[in-house]
Tab-separated table of C-alpha atoms and ligand atoms in Angstrom:
chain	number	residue	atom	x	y	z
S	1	UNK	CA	0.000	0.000	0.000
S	2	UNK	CA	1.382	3.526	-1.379
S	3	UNK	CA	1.421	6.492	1.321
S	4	UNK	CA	-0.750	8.149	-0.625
S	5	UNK	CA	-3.212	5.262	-0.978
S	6	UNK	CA	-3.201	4.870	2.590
S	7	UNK	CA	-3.889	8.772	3.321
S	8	UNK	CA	-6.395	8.983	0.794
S	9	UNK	CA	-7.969	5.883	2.175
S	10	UNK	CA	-7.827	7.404	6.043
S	11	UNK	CA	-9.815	10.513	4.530
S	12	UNK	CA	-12.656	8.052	2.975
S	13	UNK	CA	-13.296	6.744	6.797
S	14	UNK	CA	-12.339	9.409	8.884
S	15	UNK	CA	-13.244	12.435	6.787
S	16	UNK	CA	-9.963	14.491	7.421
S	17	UNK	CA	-6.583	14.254	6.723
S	18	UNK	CA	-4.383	11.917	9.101
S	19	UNK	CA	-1.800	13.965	11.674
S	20	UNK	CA	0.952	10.585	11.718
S	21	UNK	CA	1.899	8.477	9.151
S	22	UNK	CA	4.009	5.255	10.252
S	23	UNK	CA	5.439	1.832	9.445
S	24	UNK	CA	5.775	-1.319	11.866
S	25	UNK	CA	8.237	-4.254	10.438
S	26	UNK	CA	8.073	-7.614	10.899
S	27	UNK	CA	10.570	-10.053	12.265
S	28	UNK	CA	13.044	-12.946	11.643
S	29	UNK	CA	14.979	-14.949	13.952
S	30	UNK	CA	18.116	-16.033	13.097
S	31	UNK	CA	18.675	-18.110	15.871
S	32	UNK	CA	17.074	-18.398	19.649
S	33	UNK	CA	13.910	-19.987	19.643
S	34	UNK	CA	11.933	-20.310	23.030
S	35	UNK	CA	14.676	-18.916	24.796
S	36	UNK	CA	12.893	-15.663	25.550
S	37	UNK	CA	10.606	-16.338	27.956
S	38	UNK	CA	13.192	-18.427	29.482
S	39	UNK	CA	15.382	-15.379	30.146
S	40	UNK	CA	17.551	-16.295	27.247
S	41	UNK	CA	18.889	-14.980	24.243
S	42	UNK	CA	17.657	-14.012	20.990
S	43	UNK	CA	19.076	-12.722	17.557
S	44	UNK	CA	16.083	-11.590	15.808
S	45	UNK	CA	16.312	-8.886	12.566
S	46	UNK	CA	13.367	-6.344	11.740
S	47	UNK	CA	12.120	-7.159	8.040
S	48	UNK	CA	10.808	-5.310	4.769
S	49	UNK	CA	7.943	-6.544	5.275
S	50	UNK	CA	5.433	-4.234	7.096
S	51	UNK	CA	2.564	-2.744	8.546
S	52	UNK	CA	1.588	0.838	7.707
S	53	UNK	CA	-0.503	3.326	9.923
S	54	UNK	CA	-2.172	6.511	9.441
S	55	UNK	CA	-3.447	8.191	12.223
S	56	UNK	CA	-5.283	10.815	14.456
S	57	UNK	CA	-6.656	12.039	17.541
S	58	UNK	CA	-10.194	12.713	16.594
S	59	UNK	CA	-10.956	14.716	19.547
S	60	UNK	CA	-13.961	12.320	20.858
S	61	UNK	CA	-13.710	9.924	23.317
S	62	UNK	CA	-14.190	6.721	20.443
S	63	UNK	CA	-11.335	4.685	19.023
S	64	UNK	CA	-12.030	3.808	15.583
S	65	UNK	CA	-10.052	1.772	13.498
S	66	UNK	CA	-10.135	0.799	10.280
S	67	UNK	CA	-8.377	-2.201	8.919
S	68	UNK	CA	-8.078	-1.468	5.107
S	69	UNK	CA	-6.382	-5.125	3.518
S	70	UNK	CA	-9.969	-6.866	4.872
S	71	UNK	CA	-11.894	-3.561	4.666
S	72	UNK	CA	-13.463	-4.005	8.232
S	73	UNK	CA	-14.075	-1.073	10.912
S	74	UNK	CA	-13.976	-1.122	14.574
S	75	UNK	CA	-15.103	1.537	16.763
S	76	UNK	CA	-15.701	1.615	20.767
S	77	UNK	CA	-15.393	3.822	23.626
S	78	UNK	CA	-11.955	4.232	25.124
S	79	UNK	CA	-13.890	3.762	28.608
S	80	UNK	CA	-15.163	0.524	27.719
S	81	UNK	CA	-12.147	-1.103	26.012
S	82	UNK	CA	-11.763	-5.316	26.861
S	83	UNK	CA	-10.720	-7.996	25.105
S	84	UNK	CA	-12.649	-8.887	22.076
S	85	UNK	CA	-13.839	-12.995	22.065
S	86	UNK	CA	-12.358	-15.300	18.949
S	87	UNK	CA	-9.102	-13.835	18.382
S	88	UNK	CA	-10.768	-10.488	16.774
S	89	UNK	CA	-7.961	-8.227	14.929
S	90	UNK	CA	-8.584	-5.670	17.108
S	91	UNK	CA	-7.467	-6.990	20.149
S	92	UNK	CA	-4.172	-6.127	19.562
S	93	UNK	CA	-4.409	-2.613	19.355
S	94	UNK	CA	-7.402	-2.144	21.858
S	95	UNK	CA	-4.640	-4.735	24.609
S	96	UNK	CA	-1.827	-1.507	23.700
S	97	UNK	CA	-3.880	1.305	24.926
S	98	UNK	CA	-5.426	-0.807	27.492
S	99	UNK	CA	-1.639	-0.819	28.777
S	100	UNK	CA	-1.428	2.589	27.846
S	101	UNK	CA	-3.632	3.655	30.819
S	102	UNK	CA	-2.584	1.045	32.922
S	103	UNK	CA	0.333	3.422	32.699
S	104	UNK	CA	-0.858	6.202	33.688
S	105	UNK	CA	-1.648	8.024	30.289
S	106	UNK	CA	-4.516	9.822	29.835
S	107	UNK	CA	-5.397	8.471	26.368
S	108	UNK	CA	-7.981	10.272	24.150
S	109	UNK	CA	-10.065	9.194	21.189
S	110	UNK	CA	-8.461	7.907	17.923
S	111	UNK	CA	-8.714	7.672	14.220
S	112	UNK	CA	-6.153	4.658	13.021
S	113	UNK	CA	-5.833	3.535	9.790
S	114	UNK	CA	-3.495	0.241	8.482
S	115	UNK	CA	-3.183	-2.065	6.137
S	116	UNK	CA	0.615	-4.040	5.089
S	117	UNK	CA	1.925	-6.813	3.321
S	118	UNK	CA	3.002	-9.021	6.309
S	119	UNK	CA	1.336	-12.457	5.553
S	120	UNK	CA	-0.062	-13.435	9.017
S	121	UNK	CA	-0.048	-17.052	10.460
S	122	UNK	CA	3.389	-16.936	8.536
S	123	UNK	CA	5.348	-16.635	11.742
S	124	UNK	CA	6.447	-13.149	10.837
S	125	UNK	CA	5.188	-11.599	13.466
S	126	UNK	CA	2.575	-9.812	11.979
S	127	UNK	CA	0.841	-9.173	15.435
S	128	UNK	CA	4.009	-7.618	17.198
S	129	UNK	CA	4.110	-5.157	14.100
S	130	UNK	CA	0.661	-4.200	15.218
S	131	UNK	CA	0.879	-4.045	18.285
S	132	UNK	CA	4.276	-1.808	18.154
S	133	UNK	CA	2.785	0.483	15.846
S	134	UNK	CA	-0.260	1.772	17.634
S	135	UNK	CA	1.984	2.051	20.358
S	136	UNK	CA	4.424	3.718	18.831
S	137	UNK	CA	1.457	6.129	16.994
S	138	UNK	CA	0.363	6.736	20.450
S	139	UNK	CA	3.650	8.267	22.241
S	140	UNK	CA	4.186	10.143	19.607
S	141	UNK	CA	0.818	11.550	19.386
S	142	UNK	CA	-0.032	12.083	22.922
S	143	UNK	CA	3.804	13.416	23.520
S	144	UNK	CA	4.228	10.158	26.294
S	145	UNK	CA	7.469	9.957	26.080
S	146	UNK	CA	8.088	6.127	27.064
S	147	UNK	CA	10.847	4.962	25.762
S	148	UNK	CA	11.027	1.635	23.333
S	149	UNK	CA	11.664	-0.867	25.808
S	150	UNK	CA	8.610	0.229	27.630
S	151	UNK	CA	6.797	0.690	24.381
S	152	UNK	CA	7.878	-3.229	23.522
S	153	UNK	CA	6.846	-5.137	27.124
S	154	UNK	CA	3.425	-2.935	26.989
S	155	UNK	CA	3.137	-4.474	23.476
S	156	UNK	CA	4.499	-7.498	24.659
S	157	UNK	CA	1.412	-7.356	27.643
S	158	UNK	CA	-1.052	-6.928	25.357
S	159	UNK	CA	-0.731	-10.200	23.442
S	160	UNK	CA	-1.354	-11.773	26.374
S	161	UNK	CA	-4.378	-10.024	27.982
S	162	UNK	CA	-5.803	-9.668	25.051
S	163	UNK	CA	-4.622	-11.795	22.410
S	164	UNK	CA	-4.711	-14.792	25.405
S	165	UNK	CA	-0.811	-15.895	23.665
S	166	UNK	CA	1.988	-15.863	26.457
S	167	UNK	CA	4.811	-14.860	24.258
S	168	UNK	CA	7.791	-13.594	25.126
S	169	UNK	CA	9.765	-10.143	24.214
S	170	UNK	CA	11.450	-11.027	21.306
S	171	UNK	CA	8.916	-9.902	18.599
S	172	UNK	CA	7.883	-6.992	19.710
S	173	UNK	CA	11.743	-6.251	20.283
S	174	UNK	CA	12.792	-6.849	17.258
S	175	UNK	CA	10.232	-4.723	15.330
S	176	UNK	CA	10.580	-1.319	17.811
S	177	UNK	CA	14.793	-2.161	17.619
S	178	UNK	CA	15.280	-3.567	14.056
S	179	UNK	CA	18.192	-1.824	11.989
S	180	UNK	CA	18.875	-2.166	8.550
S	181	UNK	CA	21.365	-4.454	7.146
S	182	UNK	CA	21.631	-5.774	10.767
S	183	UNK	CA	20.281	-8.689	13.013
S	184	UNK	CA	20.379	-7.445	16.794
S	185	UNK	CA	20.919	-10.019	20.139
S	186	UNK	CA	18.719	-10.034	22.981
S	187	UNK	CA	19.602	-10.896	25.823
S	188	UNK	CA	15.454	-11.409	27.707
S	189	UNK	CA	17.389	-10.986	30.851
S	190	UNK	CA	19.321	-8.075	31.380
S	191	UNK	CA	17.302	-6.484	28.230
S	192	UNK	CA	21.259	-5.637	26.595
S	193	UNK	CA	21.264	-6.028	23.574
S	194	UNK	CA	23.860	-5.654	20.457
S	195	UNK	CA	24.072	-5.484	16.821
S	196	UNK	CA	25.555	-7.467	14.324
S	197	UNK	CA	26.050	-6.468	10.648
S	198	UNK	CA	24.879	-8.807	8.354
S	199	UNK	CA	25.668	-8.831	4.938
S	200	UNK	CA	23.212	-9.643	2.380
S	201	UNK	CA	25.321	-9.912	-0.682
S	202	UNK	CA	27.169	-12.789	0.809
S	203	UNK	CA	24.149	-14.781	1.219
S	204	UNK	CA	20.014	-14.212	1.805
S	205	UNK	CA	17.502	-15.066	4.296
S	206	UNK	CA	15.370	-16.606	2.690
S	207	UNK	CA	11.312	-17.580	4.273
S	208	UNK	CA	9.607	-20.539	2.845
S	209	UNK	CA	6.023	-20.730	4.194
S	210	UNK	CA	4.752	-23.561	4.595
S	211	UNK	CA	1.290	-21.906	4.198
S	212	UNK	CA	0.305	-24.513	7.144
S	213	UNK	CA	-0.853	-23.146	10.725
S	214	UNK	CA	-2.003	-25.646	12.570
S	215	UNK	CA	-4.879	-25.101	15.341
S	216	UNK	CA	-2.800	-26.034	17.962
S	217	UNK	CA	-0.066	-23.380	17.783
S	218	UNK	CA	-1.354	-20.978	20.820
S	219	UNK	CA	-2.098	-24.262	23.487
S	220	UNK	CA	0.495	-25.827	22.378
S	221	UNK	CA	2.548	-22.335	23.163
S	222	UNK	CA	1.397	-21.968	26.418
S	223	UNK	CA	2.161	-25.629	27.631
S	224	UNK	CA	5.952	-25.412	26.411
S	225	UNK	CA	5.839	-22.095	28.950
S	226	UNK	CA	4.376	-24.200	31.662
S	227	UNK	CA	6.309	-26.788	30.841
S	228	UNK	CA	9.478	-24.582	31.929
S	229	UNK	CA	8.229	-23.208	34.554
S	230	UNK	CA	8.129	-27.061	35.768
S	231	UNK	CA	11.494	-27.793	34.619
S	232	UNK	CA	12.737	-24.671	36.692
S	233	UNK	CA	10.745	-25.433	39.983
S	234	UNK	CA	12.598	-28.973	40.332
S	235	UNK	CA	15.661	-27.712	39.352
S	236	UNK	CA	16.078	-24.809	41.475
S	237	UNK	CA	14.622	-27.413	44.493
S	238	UNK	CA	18.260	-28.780	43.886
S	239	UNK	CA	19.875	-25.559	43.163
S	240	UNK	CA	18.413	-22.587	44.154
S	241	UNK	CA	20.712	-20.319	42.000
S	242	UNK	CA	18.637	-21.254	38.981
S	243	UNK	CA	15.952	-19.090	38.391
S	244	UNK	CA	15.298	-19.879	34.862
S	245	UNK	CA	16.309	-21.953	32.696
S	246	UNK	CA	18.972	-19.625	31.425
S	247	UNK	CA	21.046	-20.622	34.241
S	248	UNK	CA	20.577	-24.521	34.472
S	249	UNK	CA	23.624	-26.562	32.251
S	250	UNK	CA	22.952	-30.096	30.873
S	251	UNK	CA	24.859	-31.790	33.975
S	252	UNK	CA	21.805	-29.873	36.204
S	253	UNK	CA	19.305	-31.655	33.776
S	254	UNK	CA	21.328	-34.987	33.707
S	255	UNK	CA	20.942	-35.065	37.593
S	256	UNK	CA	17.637	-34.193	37.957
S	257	UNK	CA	16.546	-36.418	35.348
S	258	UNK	CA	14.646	-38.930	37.442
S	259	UNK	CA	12.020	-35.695	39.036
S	260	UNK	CA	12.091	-33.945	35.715
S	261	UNK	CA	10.207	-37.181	33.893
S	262	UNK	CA	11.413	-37.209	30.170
S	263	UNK	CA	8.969	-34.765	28.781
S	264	UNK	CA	10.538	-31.967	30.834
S	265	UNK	CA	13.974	-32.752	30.543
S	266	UNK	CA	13.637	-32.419	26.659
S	267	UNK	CA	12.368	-29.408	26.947
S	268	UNK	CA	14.860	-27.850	29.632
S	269	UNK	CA	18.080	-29.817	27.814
S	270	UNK	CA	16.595	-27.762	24.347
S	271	UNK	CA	16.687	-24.871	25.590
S	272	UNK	CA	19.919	-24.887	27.240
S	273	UNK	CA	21.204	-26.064	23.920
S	274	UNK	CA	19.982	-23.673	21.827
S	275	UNK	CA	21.016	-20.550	24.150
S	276	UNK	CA	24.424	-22.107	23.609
S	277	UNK	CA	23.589	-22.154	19.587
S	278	UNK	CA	22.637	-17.926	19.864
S	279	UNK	CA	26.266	-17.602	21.974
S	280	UNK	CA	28.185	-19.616	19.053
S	281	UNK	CA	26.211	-18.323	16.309
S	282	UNK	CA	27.272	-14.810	17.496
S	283	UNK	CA	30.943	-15.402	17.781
S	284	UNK	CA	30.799	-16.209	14.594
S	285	UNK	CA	29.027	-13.177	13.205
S	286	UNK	CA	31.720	-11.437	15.060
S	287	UNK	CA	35.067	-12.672	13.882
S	288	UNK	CA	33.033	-13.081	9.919
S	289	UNK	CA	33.466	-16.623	9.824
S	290	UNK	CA	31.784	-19.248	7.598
S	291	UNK	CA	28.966	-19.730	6.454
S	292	UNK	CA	28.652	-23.207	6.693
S	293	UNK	CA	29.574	-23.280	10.302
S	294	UNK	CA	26.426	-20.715	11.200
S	295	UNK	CA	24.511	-22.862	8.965
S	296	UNK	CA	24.992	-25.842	10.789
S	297	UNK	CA	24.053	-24.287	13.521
S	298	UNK	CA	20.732	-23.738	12.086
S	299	UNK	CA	20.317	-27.407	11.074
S	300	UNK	CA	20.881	-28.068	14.615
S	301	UNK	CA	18.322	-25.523	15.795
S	302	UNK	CA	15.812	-27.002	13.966
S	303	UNK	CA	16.426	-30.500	14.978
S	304	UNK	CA	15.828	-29.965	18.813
S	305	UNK	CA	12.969	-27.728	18.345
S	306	UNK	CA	11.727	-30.872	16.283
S	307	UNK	CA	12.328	-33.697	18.592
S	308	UNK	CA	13.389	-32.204	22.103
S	309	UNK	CA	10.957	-29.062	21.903
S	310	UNK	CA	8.743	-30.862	19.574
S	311	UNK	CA	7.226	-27.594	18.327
S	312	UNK	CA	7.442	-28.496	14.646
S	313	UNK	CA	5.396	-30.069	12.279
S	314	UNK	CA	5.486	-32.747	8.721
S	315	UNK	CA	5.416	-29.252	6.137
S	316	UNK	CA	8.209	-27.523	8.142
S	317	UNK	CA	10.646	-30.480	8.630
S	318	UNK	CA	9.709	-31.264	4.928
S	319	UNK	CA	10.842	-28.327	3.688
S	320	UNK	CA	14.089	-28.591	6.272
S	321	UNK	CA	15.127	-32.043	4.296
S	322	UNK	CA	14.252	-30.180	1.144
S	323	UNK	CA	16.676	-27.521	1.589
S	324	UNK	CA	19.795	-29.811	2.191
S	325	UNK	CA	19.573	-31.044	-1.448
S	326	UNK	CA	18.892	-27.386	-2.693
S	327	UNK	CA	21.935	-25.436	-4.409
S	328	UNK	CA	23.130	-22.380	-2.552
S	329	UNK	CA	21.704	-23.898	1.096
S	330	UNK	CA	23.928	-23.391	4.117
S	331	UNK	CA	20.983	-24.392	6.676
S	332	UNK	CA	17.957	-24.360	7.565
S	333	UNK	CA	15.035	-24.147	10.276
S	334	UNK	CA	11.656	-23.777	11.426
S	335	UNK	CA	11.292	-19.863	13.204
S	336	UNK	CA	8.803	-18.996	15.344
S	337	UNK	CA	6.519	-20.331	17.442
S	338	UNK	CA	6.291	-23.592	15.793
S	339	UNK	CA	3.199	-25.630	14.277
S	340	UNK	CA	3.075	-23.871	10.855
S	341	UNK	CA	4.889	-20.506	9.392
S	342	UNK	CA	7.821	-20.230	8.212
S	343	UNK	CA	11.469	-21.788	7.217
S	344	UNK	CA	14.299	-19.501	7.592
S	345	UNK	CA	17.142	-20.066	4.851
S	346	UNK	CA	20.541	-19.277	4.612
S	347	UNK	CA	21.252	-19.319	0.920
S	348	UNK	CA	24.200	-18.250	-0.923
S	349	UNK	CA	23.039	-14.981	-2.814
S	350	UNK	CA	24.091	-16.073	-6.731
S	351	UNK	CA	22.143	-19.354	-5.969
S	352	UNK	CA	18.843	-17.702	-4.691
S	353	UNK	CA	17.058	-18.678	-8.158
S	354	UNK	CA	17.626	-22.139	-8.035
S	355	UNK	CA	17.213	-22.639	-4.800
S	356	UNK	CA	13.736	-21.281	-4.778
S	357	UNK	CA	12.927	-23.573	-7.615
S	358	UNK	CA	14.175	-26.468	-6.079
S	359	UNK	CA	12.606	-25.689	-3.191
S	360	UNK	CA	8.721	-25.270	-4.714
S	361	UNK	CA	9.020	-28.339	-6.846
S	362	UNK	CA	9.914	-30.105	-4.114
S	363	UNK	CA	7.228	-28.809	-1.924
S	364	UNK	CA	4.641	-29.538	-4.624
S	365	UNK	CA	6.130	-33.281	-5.531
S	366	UNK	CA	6.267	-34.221	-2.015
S	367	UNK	CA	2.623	-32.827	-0.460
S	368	UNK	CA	1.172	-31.385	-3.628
S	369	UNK	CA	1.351	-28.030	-1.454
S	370	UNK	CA	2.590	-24.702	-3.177
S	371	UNK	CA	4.920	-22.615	-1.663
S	372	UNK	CA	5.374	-19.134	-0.683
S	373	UNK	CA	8.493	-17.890	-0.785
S	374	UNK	CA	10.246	-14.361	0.250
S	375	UNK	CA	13.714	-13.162	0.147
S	376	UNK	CA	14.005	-10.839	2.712
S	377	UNK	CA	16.202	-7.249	3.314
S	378	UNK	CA	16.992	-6.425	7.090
S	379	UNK	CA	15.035	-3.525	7.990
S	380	UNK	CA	14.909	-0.726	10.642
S	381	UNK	CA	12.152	-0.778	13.470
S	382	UNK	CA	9.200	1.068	13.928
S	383	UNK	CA	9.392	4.754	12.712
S	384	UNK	CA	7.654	7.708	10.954
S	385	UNK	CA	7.174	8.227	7.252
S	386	UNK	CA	8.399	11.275	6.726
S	387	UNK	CA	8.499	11.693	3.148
S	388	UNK	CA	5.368	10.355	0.578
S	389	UNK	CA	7.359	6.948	-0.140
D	401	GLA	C1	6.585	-16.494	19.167
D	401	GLA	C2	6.577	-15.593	20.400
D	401	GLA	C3	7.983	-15.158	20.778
D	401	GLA	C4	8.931	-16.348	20.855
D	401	GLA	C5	8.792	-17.243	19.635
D	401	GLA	C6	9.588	-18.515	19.772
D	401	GLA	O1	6.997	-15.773	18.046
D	401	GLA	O2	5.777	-14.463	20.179
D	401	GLA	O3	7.974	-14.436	21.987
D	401	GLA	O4	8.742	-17.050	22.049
D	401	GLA	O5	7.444	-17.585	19.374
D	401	GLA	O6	10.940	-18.220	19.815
C-alpha cells in the first residue's frame, strides 16, 4: 500500500486528513527460539515486510479503526475497552492502549488507519508489528514519552491479555529495535542487547512458508511455557541459583533427570542447547566466519525444536530435508513459534534462483502443497514516514 493510498484511504473513513503516518516491520529470527521467555537470548532482525498506519486524535472519546487489507471497521469507547472474544484483529491494538492507561496516560479518542503486506499465520510476526505500531502512533501523538523498551513489554502485555498468547519479548523487540542491514541479540534478561552487521550480498535469508498453521499453535505455546516453569521449579529445588532456565547446564538436567520425567527434561536440555547455539552463532558473526559453520548451527536448531521441543510439524521439517539437497543452502530451520509458518534459509546470494525452484518443486512433488516464498532485506524498526514513499 502507497502512502498516498493509505492517506487517501484514512480521509474516505475518517473524513480528514491523518496527523501521523508510520510503518511497523516484521521479524526474523536467526537463531534463539523459546529462549525468551526463558530469560535467554535471541538474535532476531526487523524485516521489509510491514505494517503501515495513518493516524489521528479525533478529539472524541471513540477509538475507531479501520483495517483497510480486509476492509473491516472497529469503533468503541476508550472507557469501555476489553478484550474482544475469537481472536478479533482488534485486540491487539485495543490490549496496547489498554496498557497505555494502565500506565498512567490519559489516552484520548483515535482515528487509526493500516493495512501491510506481512502475511499473518506466517510466523512473521505480523501481530508484534501491530501491536508496536499503535503504540508507537500513540507516544508520539499524545507526547508520552516512554521509551522503546517500555513501548515493547506494553506491546508485549497486550498479546497476552488480550490476544490470550503468552509470548515472550522477542517480537515486539525486534520490530521497535530492528536496523537495517543488521540482526540485533537479545539478551530477555538483562534487556542488553547488540548489533551485528549482516551482509546480504554474501548470502540471503530466505522464508519458505509452509502456508500450514495448525490449530494447535497458541495451546500448544502456552504448555511449552508451563512446561518450563516445571522444569525450573525442580531444578532450582536442587539448586536454588537457577531461576530460569537460562542458568541450568545439561549436567543440572542430567541429575535431575529422574524428578524432571522425560517430557521436561527435553524441553529444559533444548533450551539450554539452543542458548548455547545464539552464543556460538554470534561469535561467529563477530570474527566473519563461515557460512557453513552458522549454517549448521541452524540445522541443529531445527532439529531440537523438532524432537526435544517438539514444536514443529510434517510441512516444516519437509521443507528442512528439502533444503539440504537445494543449491546455494547453508541451513535451515523452522522460526517462530512452531506448528506452521515459516522456514528460515541461509542461501548463498548467486544461488537464490535455483534454490527457490528447487525448493517449490519439491514442496509440490512431495505434499502437492505450493509454496510461498520471500527473500528478505533487514530492515529498521518502527518509525515515521516522513516523506510520501
Ligand atoms: C513467538 C513468540 C515469541 C517467541 C517465539 C519462539 O513468536 O511471540 O515471543 O517465544 O514464538 O521463539
Amino acid at each position: 500500500m502507497t502512502i498516498p493510498t493509505l492517506k487517501a484511504d484514512f480521509e474516505r473513513h475518517f473524513g480528514v486528513p491523518p496527523d501521523l503516518l508510520l510503518r511497523a516491520p516484521g521479524r526474523i529470527n536467526l537463531i534463539g527460539e523459546h529462549t525468551d521467555y526463558n530469560d535467554g537470548l535471541v538474535l532476531p532482525a526487523a524485516i521489509d515486510k510491514e505494517i503501515r498506519f495513518a493516524m489521528r486524535l479525533n478529539g472524541t472519546d471513540q477509538i475507531r479503526l479501520a483495517a483497510l487489507d480486509f476492509d473491516a471497521t472497529y469503533e468503541v469507547a476508550v472507557a469501555a475497552i476489553a478484550p474482544i472474544p475469537d481472536g478479533h484483529w482488534a485486540n491487539y491494538q485495543l490490549g496496547v492502549v489498554a496498557g497505555l492507561l494502565r500506565h498512567g496516560a490519559v489516552v484520548p479518542g483515535f482515528d487509526c488507519a493500516f493495512g501491510g503486506d506481512i502475511p499473518t499465520g506466517a510466523g512473521m510476526s505480523s501481530s508484534a508489528a501491530l501491536e508496536c505500531g499503535v503504540a508507537w502512533g500513540l507516544n508520539e501523538l499524545l507526547h508520552l514519552g516512554l521509551d522503546n523498551m517500555t513501548l515493547a513489554h506494553l506491546a508485549q502485555k497486550a498479546e497476552h491479555e488480550y490476544a490470550k498468547v503468552m509470548c515472550g519479548l522477542m517480537d515486539q523487540f525486534a520490530s521497535l529495535f530492528g536496523r537495517a542491514g543488521h540482526v540485533v541479540e537479545l539478551d530477555c534478561r538483562s534487556l542488553e542487547y547488540a548489533y551485528f552487521p549482516f551482509d546480504t550480498a554474501a548470502c540471503r535469508l530466505v522464508l519458505c512458508n509452509s502456508g500450514v498453521k495448525h490449530a494447535l499453535a497458541d495451546s500448544e505455546y502456552n504448555t511449552r511455557r508451563q512446561e518450563c516453569a516445571r522444569g525450573v521449579e525442580i531444578l532450582q529445588a536442587k539448586n536454588p541459583k537457577i531461576k530460569a532456565l537460562r542458568d541450568a547446564t545439561l549436567p543440572d538436567i542430567e541429575a535431575a533427570q529422574a524428578e524432571l520425567g522425560e517430557v521436561v527434561a527435553k524441553r529444559c536440555r533444548y533450551v539450554v542447547e539452543e542458548n548455547q547455539r545464539v552464543r556460538d552463532l554470534t561469535a561467529h558473526l563477530a570474527k566473519n566466519q563461515s557460512l557453513a559453520e552458522v549454517g549448521a548451527l541452524l540445522y541443529a536448531s531445527h532439529a531440537g525444536l523438532r524432537d526435544d521441543y517438539q514444536v514443529s510439524c510434517p510441512e516444516l521439517d519437509t521443507l528442512v530435508e528439502l533444503s539440504r539437497q537445494a543449491p546455494g543452502c547453508y541451513g535451515a530451520r523452522m522460526m517462530g513459534g512452531g506448528f506452521g509458518g515459516c522456514t528460515l534459509n541461509l542461501v548463498a546470494t548467486d544461488k537464490v534462483k535455483v534454490f527457490l525452484a528447487h525448493m517449490k518443486q519439491g514442496y509440490h512433488d512431495q505434499l502437492g502443497l505450493k509454496l510461498d516464498t520471500y527473500v528478505t532485506t533487514l530492515a529498521d524498526g518502527v518509525g515515521e514516514f516522513l516523506n510520501e514513499e
